[in-house]
Amino acid sequence: MIKSMTGYGSAKGKAGDLEISVEVKSVNNRYLDASVRMPRSFLFAEDAVKSAISKHISRGKVDMFISVDSSAANNMNVKVNEGLLKGYLAAIDHISEEYGLTNDLTAVSISRFPDILSVEKEDLDADAISAGIVAVAEEALSDFDAMRLREGEKLADDVLSKLETIETLVGIVERESPRTVEAYRNRLYEKMAELLGTSGIDENRILAEAAIFADRVAVDEETVRLRSHMSQLRSMLKGSSPIGRKIDFLIQEFNREANTIGSKCQNSDIAHVVVDLKSEIEKIREQIQNIE
């Protein structure tokens, strides 16, 4: 089933003690343009996340937002600067003895001295955290794909509906085109009858002129190719691989055949049909810009 290039997905999960939240959204773009926004301290996981994105998405402008809540993580250590503490104690003892002052130090009071205590983060297990972030990102991408599939189904239905209209219009062209030649032959006969009278008409000459005209305005090849393109497009819409670019090229062929029919037609009724035909093709062209 085809996928839309626009969609949204989200997921939440854990990587150890870390709470991970992921949101992903996308809009149309000719190529894949993926942007990942996450806390700087976890940028080591960015490449792995982008690799996961590329497995799900072939084109589109994709924005993924990753937030990490580490408030529940127990990875902080408080350390005592033993050397500095001993230096402070020795200096205070010296002051007390030298100047006869009371040494009223407590553990709490000396811990407030500059640089006695320091808080350090434990080293993170980058591989484990990266794997956890990617796992949550994969869940968000699966949710994202589900929405894109639903949108893709609607797009396919709309394109198929317009194909039915195009098929009807092509049938009208095929039906009316021979009548154009017949009308031309009748007009030619009438003009020659006016000029020469019925006795002076060269039937072979009329047939020859009509044959030349018929060859010039014949659109059989174009309508056959259009029907072939329609069949090909229907097959594409049933596939599962990204087909947006292929359909874009195919619609250019639709336009080429319609333009040729328009340039050949010598009948106002067919000209009106061609206008409607090109309008429906343009509607399809606009819709397929949303297909991955």
Short mmCIF file of C-alpha atoms in Angstrom, two decimals:
data_model
loop_
_atom_site.label_atom_id
_atom_site.label_comp_id
_atom_site.label_asym_id
_atom_site.label_seq_id
_atom_site.Cartn_x
_atom_site.Cartn_y
_atom_site.Cartn_z
CA MET A 1 0.00 0.00 0.00
CA ILE A 2 1.28 3.48 -0.79
CA LYS A 3 2.26 5.92 1.96
CA SER A 4 1.70 9.63 2.26
CA MET A 5 4.73 11.83 2.84
CA THR A 6 2.89 13.71 5.60
CA GLY A 7 2.34 12.14 8.98
CA TYR A 8 2.85 12.23 12.74
CA GLY A 9 3.85 9.65 15.32
CA SER A 10 4.94 9.52 18.96
CA ALA A 11 6.13 7.08 21.60
CA LYS A 12 7.47 6.96 25.16
CA GLY A 13 9.79 4.47 26.81
CA LYS A 14 12.86 3.95 28.97
CA ALA A 15 16.57 3.53 28.52
CA GLY A 16 17.71 2.33 31.93
CA ASP A 17 16.62 5.01 34.41
CA LEU A 18 16.08 7.57 31.66
CA GLU A 19 12.57 8.50 30.48
CA ILE A 20 12.54 8.87 26.68
CA SER A 21 9.87 10.70 24.70
CA VAL A 22 9.93 10.82 20.88
CA GLU A 23 7.77 12.72 18.38
CA VAL A 24 8.17 12.57 14.59
CA LYS A 25 6.41 14.51 11.85
CA SER A 26 7.00 15.03 8.13
CA VAL A 27 5.92 17.11 5.16
CA ASN A 28 6.47 16.82 1.41
CA ASN A 29 9.97 17.05 0.01
CA ARG A 30 11.63 15.79 -3.13
CA TYR A 31 14.34 13.94 -1.21
CA LEU A 32 14.84 12.68 2.36
CA ASP A 33 15.76 15.53 4.67
CA ALA A 34 15.87 14.26 8.26
CA SER A 35 16.45 16.50 11.26
CA VAL A 36 16.87 15.11 14.80
CA ARG A 37 16.61 17.40 17.81
CA MET A 38 17.77 16.00 21.14
CA PRO A 39 19.70 17.08 24.27
CA ARG A 40 23.36 17.78 23.56
CA SER A 41 24.54 15.27 26.15
CA PHE A 42 22.89 12.47 24.16
CA LEU A 43 24.04 13.44 20.66
CA PHE A 44 26.08 10.22 20.53
CA ALA A 45 22.80 8.49 19.57
CA GLU A 46 22.00 10.82 16.65
CA ASP A 47 23.53 8.72 13.86
CA ALA A 48 21.75 5.57 15.04
CA VAL A 49 18.43 7.44 15.14
CA LYS A 50 18.93 8.83 11.62
CA SER A 51 19.71 5.31 10.40
CA ALA A 52 16.38 4.13 11.86
CA ILE A 53 14.58 7.01 10.12
CA SER A 54 16.08 6.11 6.72
CA LYS A 55 14.79 2.53 7.06
CA HIS A 56 11.22 3.79 7.36
CA ILE A 57 11.24 6.83 5.08
CA SER A 58 12.64 7.30 1.57
CA ARG A 59 11.71 10.93 1.00
CA GLY A 60 10.12 13.86 2.80
CA LYS A 61 11.21 16.54 5.25
CA VAL A 62 11.27 14.74 8.59
CA ASP A 63 11.62 16.32 12.02
CA MET A 64 12.17 14.10 15.06
CA PHE A 65 12.09 15.54 18.58
CA ILE A 66 13.65 13.48 21.39
CA SER A 67 13.44 14.51 25.03
CA VAL A 68 15.28 12.73 27.85
CA ASP A 69 14.25 13.01 31.51
CA SER A 70 17.13 11.95 33.75
CA SER A 71 15.61 13.15 37.05
CA ALA A 72 15.02 9.57 38.19
CA ALA A 73 18.52 8.43 37.28
CA ASN A 74 20.80 7.63 40.23
CA ASN A 75 24.07 8.41 38.51
CA MET A 76 25.45 11.25 40.65
CA ASN A 77 28.44 10.82 43.00
CA VAL A 78 29.50 13.22 45.77
CA LYS A 79 33.28 13.14 46.34
CA VAL A 80 35.45 14.53 49.12
CA ASN A 81 38.67 16.28 48.20
CA GLU A 82 40.74 14.45 50.83
CA GLY A 83 43.96 16.37 50.24
CA LEU A 84 42.30 19.75 50.46
CA LEU A 85 40.32 18.67 53.58
CA LYS A 86 43.52 17.66 55.39
CA GLY A 87 45.08 20.94 54.42
CA TYR A 88 42.13 22.91 55.86
CA LEU A 89 42.21 20.86 59.10
CA ALA A 90 45.95 21.36 59.56
CA ALA A 91 45.65 25.07 58.91
CA ILE A 92 42.76 25.48 61.38
CA ASP A 93 44.62 23.45 64.06
CA HIS A 94 47.62 25.73 63.58
CA ILE A 95 45.46 28.86 63.95
CA SER A 96 43.84 27.42 67.10
CA GLU A 97 47.15 26.56 68.79
CA GLU A 98 49.09 29.62 67.64
CA TYR A 99 46.48 32.18 68.63
CA GLY A 100 44.65 30.41 71.42
CA LEU A 101 41.37 30.19 69.61
CA THR A 102 38.68 27.58 70.12
CA ASN A 103 38.54 24.97 67.38
CA ASP A 104 34.78 24.47 66.95
CA LEU A 105 34.83 22.72 63.61
CA THR A 106 32.09 20.24 62.70
CA ALA A 107 31.75 17.98 59.69
CA VAL A 108 28.96 20.17 58.36
CA SER A 109 30.86 23.43 58.80
CA ILE A 110 34.05 22.23 57.11
CA SER A 111 32.07 20.66 54.25
CA ARG A 112 31.01 24.19 53.35
CA PHE A 113 34.59 25.24 52.68
CA PRO A 114 35.33 25.85 48.99
CA ASP A 115 35.94 22.76 46.88
CA ILE A 116 35.76 20.28 49.77
CA LEU A 117 32.79 18.51 48.16
CA SER A 118 32.20 17.99 44.45
CA VAL A 119 29.35 16.37 42.50
CA GLU A 120 30.21 14.24 39.49
CA LYS A 121 28.11 12.27 37.02
CA GLU A 122 28.88 8.64 36.48
CA ASP A 123 29.97 7.76 32.96
CA LEU A 124 26.98 6.85 30.81
CA ASP A 125 26.74 3.54 28.99
CA ALA A 126 26.47 5.20 25.57
CA ASP A 127 25.73 1.97 23.67
CA ALA A 128 22.91 0.90 25.98
CA ILE A 129 21.35 4.36 26.08
CA SER A 130 21.66 4.73 22.29
CA ALA A 131 19.92 1.36 21.81
CA GLY A 132 17.14 2.44 24.18
CA ILE A 133 16.59 5.75 22.38
CA VAL A 134 16.51 3.98 19.01
CA ALA A 135 13.97 1.45 20.35
CA VAL A 136 11.60 4.26 21.38
CA ALA A 137 12.24 6.05 18.06
CA GLU A 138 11.29 2.84 16.22
CA GLU A 139 7.97 2.76 18.09
CA ALA A 140 7.30 6.38 17.14
CA LEU A 141 8.18 5.60 13.51
CA SER A 142 5.79 2.65 13.50
CA ASP A 143 3.01 4.92 14.77
CA PHE A 144 4.06 7.47 12.15
CA ASP A 145 3.92 4.82 9.37
CA ALA A 146 0.43 3.73 10.43
CA MET A 147 -0.85 7.27 9.92
CA ARG A 148 0.95 7.57 6.59
CA LEU A 149 -0.63 4.34 5.39
CA ARG A 150 -4.10 5.62 6.26
CA GLU A 151 -3.41 8.85 4.39
CA GLY A 152 -1.92 6.87 1.50
CA GLU A 153 -5.09 4.80 1.20
CA LYS A 154 -7.15 7.98 0.86
CA LEU A 155 -4.74 9.32 -1.77
CA ALA A 156 -4.94 6.09 -3.76
CA ASP A 157 -8.75 6.13 -3.68
CA ASP A 158 -8.79 9.71 -4.91
CA VAL A 159 -6.34 9.01 -7.74
CA LEU A 160 -8.31 5.91 -8.80
CA SER A 161 -11.50 7.97 -8.87
CA LYS A 162 -9.85 10.50 -11.16
CA LEU A 163 -8.52 7.68 -13.35
CA GLU A 164 -12.08 6.51 -13.89
CA THR A 165 -13.01 10.00 -15.05
CA ILE A 166 -10.01 10.07 -17.39
CA GLU A 167 -10.99 6.67 -18.79
CA THR A 168 -14.49 7.98 -19.54
CA LEU A 169 -13.06 11.06 -21.28
CA VAL A 170 -10.68 8.94 -23.36
CA GLY A 171 -13.65 6.83 -24.44
CA ILE A 172 -15.43 9.97 -25.64
CA VAL A 173 -12.35 10.99 -27.65
CA GLU A 174 -12.16 7.52 -29.22
CA ARG A 175 -15.85 7.66 -30.11
CA GLU A 176 -15.85 11.20 -31.49
CA SER A 177 -12.58 11.08 -33.44
CA PRO A 178 -13.93 8.97 -36.39
CA ARG A 179 -16.95 11.27 -36.59
CA THR A 180 -14.57 14.18 -37.13
CA VAL A 181 -13.20 12.50 -40.26
CA GLU A 182 -16.70 11.70 -41.49
CA ALA A 183 -17.81 15.30 -40.93
CA TYR A 184 -14.74 16.54 -42.80
CA ARG A 185 -15.50 14.27 -45.75
CA ASN A 186 -19.09 15.50 -45.85
CA ARG A 187 -18.00 19.16 -45.75
CA LEU A 188 -15.49 18.51 -48.52
CA TYR A 189 -18.15 16.86 -50.64
CA GLU A 190 -20.55 19.77 -50.12
CA LYS A 191 -17.93 22.37 -51.04
CA MET A 192 -16.97 20.53 -54.20
CA ALA A 193 -20.63 20.11 -55.08
CA GLU A 194 -21.10 23.85 -54.75
CA LEU A 195 -18.17 24.56 -57.01
CA LEU A 196 -18.44 21.78 -59.60
CA GLY A 197 -21.90 20.35 -59.24
CA THR A 198 -22.47 16.75 -58.33
CA SER A 199 -21.54 15.51 -61.79
CA GLY A 200 -18.02 16.96 -61.57
CA ILE A 201 -17.05 15.49 -58.20
CA ASP A 202 -14.07 13.14 -58.20
CA GLU A 203 -14.96 10.57 -55.54
CA ASN A 204 -11.41 9.20 -55.43
CA ARG A 205 -10.03 12.67 -54.78
CA ILE A 206 -12.44 13.14 -51.88
CA LEU A 207 -11.48 9.77 -50.44
CA ALA A 208 -7.78 10.60 -50.79
CA GLU A 209 -8.21 13.99 -49.09
CA ALA A 210 -10.26 12.43 -46.33
CA ALA A 211 -7.59 9.75 -45.80
CA ILE A 212 -4.85 12.39 -45.48
CA PHE A 213 -6.99 14.33 -43.03
CA ALA A 214 -7.79 11.18 -41.06
CA ASP A 215 -4.11 10.37 -40.76
CA ARG A 216 -3.36 13.89 -39.56
CA VAL A 217 -6.03 13.93 -36.86
CA ALA A 218 -5.91 10.27 -35.82
CA VAL A 219 -5.39 9.90 -32.04
CA ASP A 220 -5.55 6.11 -31.82
CA GLU A 221 -1.91 5.81 -30.79
CA GLU A 222 -2.31 8.46 -28.10
CA THR A 223 -5.45 6.95 -26.61
CA VAL A 224 -3.90 3.46 -26.62
CA ARG A 225 -0.83 4.80 -24.78
CA LEU A 226 -3.06 6.66 -22.33
CA ARG A 227 -4.92 3.46 -21.52
CA SER A 228 -1.59 1.70 -21.06
CA HIS A 229 -0.42 4.46 -18.68
CA MET A 230 -3.66 4.16 -16.71
CA SER A 231 -3.17 0.42 -16.33
CA GLN A 232 0.40 0.97 -15.19
CA LEU A 233 -0.66 3.58 -12.65
CA ARG A 234 -3.29 1.25 -11.18
CA SER A 235 -0.62 -1.44 -10.76
CA MET A 236 1.71 1.03 -9.06
CA LEU A 237 -0.96 2.05 -6.57
CA LYS A 238 -1.28 -1.58 -5.46
CA GLY A 239 2.46 -1.87 -4.73
CA SER A 240 4.18 -1.32 -1.38
CA SER A 241 7.50 0.25 -2.38
CA PRO A 242 7.96 4.05 -2.61
CA ILE A 243 6.55 5.05 -6.01
CA GLY A 244 6.05 8.80 -5.80
CA ARG A 245 8.82 9.70 -8.23
CA LYS A 246 7.82 6.99 -10.71
CA ILE A 247 4.23 8.21 -10.71
CA ASP A 248 5.47 11.75 -11.23
CA PHE A 249 7.30 10.65 -14.39
CA LEU A 250 4.29 8.65 -15.55
CA ILE A 251 1.96 11.64 -15.17
CA GLN A 252 4.28 13.60 -17.43
CA GLU A 253 3.53 10.98 -20.08
CA PHE A 254 -0.20 11.42 -19.42
CA ASN A 255 0.21 15.13 -20.11
CA ARG A 256 2.23 14.50 -23.26
CA GLU A 257 -0.48 12.29 -24.78
CA ALA A 258 -3.26 14.73 -23.80
CA ASN A 259 -1.36 17.64 -25.35
CA THR A 260 -0.87 15.68 -28.58
CA ILE A 261 -4.59 14.84 -28.73
CA GLY A 262 -5.37 18.51 -28.17
CA SER A 263 -3.07 19.61 -30.98
CA LYS A 264 -4.56 17.07 -33.40
CA CYS A 265 -8.24 17.52 -32.69
CA GLN A 266 -10.24 19.50 -35.25
CA ASN A 267 -13.49 19.21 -33.37
CA SER A 268 -14.71 21.70 -30.74
CA ASP A 269 -16.46 18.93 -28.80
CA ILE A 270 -13.22 16.95 -28.55
CA ALA A 271 -11.34 20.14 -27.64
CA HIS A 272 -13.66 20.61 -24.66
CA VAL A 273 -13.12 16.99 -23.64
CA VAL A 274 -9.34 17.46 -23.84
CA VAL A 275 -9.59 20.45 -21.50
CA ASP A 276 -11.44 18.28 -18.97
CA LEU A 277 -8.91 15.49 -19.53
CA LYS A 278 -5.95 17.77 -18.80
CA SER A 279 -7.74 19.14 -15.75
CA GLU A 280 -8.12 15.64 -14.26
CA ILE A 281 -4.48 14.82 -15.02
CA GLU A 282 -3.42 18.01 -13.25
CA LYS A 283 -5.48 17.03 -10.21
CA ILE A 284 -3.67 13.70 -10.09
CA ARG A 285 -0.31 15.47 -10.48
CA GLU A 286 -1.12 17.63 -7.46
CA GLN A 287 -2.17 14.65 -5.36
CA ILE A 288 0.87 12.53 -6.11
CA GLN A 289 3.11 15.24 -4.68
CA ASN A 290 1.99 13.81 -1.32
CA ILE A 291 2.95 10.20 -2.17
CA GLU A 292 6.26 8.86 -0.88
#
